[in-house]
PDB file of C-alpha atoms in Angstrom:
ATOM      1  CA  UNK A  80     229.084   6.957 -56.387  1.00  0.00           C
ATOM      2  CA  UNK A  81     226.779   6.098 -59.265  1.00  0.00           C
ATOM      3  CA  UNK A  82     223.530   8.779 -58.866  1.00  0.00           C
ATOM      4  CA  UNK A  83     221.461   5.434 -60.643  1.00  0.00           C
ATOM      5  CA  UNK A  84     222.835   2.902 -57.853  1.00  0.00           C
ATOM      6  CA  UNK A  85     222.524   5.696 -55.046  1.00  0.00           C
ATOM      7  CA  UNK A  86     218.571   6.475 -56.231  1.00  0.00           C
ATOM      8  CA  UNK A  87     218.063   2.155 -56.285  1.00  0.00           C
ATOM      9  CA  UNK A  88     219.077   2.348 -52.373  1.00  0.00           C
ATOM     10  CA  UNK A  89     216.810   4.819 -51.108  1.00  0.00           C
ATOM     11  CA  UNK A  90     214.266   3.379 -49.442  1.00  0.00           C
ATOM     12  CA  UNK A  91     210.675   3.793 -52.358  1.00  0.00           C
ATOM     13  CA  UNK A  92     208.114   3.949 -49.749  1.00  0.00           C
ATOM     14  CA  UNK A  93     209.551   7.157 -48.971  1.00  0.00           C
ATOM     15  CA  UNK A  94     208.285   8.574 -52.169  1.00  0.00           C
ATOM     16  CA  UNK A  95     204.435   7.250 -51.734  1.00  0.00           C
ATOM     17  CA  UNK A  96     204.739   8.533 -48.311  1.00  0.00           C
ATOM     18  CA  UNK A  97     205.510  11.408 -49.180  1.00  0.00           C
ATOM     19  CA  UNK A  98     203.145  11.774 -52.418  1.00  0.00           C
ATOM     20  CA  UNK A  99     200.337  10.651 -49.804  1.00  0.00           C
ATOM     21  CA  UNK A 100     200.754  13.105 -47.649  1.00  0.00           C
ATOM     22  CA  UNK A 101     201.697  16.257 -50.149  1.00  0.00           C
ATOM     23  CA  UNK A 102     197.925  14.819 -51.146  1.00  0.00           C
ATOM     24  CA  UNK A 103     196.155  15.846 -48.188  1.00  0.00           C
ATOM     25  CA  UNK A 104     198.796  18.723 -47.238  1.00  0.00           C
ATOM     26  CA  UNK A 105     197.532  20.157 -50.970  1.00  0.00           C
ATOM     27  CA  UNK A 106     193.827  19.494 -50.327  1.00  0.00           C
ATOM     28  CA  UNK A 107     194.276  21.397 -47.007  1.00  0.00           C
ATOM     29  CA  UNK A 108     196.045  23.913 -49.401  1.00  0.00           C
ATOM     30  CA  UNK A 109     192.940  24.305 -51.497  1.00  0.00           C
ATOM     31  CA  UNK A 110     190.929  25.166 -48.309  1.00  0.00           C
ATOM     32  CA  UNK A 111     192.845  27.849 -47.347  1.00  0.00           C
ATOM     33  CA  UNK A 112     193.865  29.562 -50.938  1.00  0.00           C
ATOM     34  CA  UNK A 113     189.510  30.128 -50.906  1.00  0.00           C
ATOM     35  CA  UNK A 114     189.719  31.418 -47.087  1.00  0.00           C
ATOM     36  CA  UNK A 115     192.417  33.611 -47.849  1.00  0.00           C
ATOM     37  CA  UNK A 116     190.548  35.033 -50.622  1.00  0.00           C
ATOM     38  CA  UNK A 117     187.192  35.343 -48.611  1.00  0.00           C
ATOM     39  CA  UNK A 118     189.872  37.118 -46.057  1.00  0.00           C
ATOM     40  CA  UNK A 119     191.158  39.399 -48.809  1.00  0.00           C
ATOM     41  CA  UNK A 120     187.604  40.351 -49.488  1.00  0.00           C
ATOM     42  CA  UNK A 121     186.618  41.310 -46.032  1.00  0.00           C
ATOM     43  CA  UNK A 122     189.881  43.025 -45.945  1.00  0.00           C
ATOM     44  CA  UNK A 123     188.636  45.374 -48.822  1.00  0.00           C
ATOM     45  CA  UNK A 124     185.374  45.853 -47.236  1.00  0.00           C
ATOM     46  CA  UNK A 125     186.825  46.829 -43.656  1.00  0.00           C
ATOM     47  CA  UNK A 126     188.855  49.307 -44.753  1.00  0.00           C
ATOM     48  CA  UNK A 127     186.664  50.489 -47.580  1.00  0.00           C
ATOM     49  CA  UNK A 128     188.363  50.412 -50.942  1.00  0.00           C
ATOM     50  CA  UNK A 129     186.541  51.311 -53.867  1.00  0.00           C
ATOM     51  CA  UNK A 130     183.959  48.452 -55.461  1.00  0.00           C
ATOM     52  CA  UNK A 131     185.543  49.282 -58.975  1.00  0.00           C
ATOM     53  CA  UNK A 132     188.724  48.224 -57.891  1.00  0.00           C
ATOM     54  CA  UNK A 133     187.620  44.941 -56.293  1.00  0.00           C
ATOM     55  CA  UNK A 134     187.491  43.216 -59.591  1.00  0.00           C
ATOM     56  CA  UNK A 135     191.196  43.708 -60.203  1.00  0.00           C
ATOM     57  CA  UNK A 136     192.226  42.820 -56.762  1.00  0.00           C
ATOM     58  CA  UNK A 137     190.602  39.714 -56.591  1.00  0.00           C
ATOM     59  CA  UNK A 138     191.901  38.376 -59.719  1.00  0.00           C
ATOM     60  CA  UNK A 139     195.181  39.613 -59.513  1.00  0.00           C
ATOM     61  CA  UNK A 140     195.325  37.848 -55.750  1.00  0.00           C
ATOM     62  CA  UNK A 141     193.666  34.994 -56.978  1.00  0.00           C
ATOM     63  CA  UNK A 142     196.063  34.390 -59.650  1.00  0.00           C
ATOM     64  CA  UNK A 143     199.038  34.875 -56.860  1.00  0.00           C
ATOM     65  CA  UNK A 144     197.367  32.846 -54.317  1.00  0.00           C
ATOM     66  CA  UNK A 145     197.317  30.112 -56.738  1.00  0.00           C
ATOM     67  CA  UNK A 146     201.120  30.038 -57.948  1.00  0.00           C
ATOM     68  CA  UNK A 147     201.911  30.248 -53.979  1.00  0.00           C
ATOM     69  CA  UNK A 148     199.993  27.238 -53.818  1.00  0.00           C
ATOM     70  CA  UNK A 149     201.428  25.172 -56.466  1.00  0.00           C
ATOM     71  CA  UNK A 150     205.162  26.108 -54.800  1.00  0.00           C
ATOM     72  CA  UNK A 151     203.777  25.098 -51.447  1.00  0.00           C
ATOM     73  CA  UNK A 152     202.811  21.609 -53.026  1.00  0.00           C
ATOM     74  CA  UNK A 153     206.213  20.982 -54.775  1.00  0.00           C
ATOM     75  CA  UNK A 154     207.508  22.371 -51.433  1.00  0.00           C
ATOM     76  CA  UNK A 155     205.658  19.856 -49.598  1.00  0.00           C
ATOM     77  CA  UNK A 156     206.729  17.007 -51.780  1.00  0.00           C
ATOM     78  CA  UNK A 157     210.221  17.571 -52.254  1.00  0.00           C
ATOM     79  CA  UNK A 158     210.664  18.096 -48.196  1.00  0.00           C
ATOM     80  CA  UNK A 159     208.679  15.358 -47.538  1.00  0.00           C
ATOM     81  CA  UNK A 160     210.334  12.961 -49.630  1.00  0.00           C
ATOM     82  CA  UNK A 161     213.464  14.203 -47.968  1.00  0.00           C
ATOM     83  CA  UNK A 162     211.747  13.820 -44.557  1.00  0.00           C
ATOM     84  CA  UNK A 163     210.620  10.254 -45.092  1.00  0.00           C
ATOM     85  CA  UNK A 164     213.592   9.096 -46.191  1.00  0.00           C
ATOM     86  CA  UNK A 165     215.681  10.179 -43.020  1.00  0.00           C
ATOM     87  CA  UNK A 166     212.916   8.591 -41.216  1.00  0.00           C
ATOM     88  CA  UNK A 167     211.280  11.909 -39.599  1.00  0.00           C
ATOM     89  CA  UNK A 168     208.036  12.130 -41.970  1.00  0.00           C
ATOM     90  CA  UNK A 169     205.954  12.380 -38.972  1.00  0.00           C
ATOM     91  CA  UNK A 170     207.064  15.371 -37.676  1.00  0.00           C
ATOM     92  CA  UNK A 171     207.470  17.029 -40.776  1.00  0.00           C
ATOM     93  CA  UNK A 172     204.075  16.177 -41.879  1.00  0.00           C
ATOM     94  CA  UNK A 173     202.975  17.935 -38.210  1.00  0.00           C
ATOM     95  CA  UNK A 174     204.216  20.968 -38.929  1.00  0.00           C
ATOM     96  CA  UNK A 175     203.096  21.946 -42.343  1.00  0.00           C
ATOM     97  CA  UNK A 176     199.765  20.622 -41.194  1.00  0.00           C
ATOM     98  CA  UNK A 177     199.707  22.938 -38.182  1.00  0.00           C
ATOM     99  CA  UNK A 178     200.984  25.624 -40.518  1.00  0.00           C
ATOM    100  CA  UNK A 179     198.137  24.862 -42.341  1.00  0.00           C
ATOM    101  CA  UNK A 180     195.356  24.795 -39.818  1.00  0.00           C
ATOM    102  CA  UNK A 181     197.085  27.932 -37.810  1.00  0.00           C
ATOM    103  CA  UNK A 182     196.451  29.623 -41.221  1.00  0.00           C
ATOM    104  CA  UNK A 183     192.820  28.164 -41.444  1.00  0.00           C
ATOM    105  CA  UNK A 184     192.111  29.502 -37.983  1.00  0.00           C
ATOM    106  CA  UNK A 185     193.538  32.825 -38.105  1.00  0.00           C
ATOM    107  CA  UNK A 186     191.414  33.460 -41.434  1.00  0.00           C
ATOM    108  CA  UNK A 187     188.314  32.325 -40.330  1.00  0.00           C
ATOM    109  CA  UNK A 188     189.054  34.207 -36.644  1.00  0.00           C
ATOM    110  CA  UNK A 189     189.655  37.770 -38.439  1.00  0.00           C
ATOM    111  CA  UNK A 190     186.878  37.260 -40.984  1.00  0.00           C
ATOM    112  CA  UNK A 191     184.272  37.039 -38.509  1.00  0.00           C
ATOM    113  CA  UNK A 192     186.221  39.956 -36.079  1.00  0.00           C
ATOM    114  CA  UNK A 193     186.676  42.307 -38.880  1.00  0.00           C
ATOM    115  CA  UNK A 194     182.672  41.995 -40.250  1.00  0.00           C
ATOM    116  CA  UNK A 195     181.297  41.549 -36.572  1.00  0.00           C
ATOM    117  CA  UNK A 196     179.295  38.577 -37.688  1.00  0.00           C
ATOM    118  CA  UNK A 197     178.299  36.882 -34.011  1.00  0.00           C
ATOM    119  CA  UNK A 198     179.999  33.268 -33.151  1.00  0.00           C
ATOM    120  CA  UNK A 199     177.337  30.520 -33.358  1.00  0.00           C
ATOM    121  CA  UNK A 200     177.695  27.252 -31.935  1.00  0.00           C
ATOM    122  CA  UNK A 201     178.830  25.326 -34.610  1.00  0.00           C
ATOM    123  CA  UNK A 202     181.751  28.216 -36.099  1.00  0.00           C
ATOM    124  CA  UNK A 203     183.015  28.485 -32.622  1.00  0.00           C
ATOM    125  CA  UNK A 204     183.075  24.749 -32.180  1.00  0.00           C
ATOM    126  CA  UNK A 205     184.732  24.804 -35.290  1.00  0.00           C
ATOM    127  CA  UNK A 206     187.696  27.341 -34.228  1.00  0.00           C
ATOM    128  CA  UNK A 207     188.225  26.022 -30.900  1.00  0.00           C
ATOM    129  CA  UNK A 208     189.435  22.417 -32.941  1.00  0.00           C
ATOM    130  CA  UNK A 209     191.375  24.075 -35.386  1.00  0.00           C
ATOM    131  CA  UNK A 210     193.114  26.578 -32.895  1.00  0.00           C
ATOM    132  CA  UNK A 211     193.586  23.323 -30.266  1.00  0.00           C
ATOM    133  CA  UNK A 212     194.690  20.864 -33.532  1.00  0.00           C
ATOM    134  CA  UNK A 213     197.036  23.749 -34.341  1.00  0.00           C
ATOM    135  CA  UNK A 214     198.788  23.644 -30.863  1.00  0.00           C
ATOM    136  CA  UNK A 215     199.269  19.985 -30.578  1.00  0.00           C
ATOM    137  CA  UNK A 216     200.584  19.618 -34.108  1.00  0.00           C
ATOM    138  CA  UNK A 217     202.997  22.384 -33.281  1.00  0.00           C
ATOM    139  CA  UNK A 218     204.277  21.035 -29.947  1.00  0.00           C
ATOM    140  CA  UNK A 219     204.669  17.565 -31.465  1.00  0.00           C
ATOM    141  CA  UNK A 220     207.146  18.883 -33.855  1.00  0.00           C
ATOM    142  CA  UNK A 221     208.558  21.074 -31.951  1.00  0.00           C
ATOM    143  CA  UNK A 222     209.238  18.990 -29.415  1.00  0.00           C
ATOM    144  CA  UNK A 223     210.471  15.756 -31.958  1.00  0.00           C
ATOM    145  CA  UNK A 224     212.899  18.208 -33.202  1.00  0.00           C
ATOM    146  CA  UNK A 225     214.090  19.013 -30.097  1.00  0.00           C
ATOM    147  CA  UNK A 226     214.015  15.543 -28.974  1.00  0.00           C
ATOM    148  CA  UNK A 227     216.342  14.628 -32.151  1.00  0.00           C
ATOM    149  CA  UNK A 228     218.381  17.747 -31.615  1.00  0.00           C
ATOM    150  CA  UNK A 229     219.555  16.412 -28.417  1.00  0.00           C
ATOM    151  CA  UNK A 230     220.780  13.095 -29.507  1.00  0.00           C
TER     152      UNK A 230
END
């Protein structure tokens, strides 16, 4: 089949779907690039490496946290697209969200674990909606895969 008639069939609000949600899933992206480097610095500081060499580290992780971000969002858009146009965006925007959040949660967790910096109110408010947000993302996909699987 002509690849120019075949692209004119697919359905176009698949690709602003998509673009929509790569926007937030990127913006989320952002968000946890900075908490894994905050992470990555209480890492150093727990198990005491060297202040000189911080300097290096940081960039150098920086610098790799960043192109493993920019994958993730052409990641995000290319599956997404592909998603939305078999008509299962929902679920695939679920998971990478709760990928996303489960990340979010399990950086902010450690960071205060690993410095012993007390829970207040508001931070333990905050990781009791990411860790629940994380679980019900997750079991909606999961369980729309498996829903779809069994057709």
């Amino acid at each position: 089949m002509d690849p120019f008639l075949e692209m004119k069939q697919r359905d176009p609000s698949a690709g602003y779907k998509s673009v929509g949600i790569t926007v937030i899933t990127s913006a989320l992206g952002i968000i946890n690039w900075f908490e894994l480097r905050g992470l990555l610095l209480v890492l150093l500081t727990f198990f005491g490496v060297k202040r000189d060499s911080w300097q290096g580290i940081d960039n150098f992780s920086f610098l790799l946290m960043g192109v493993a971000w920019l994958a993730y969002v052409f990641y995000c858009q290319y599956d997404l697209k592909k998603k939305a146009e078999a008509g299962q965006v929902l679920q695939a925007s679920a998971m990478l969200l709760a990928i996303q959040l489960g990340l979010l949660f399990v950086c902010n967790f450690l960071s205060h674990v690993l410095l012993g910096v007390p829970f207040e109110a508001h931070m333990m408010l905050f990781l009791i909606v990411e860790g629940a947000l994380t679980l019900l993302l997750g079991w909606f996909a999961i369980s729309a895969a498996r829903r779809r699987a069994l057709r």
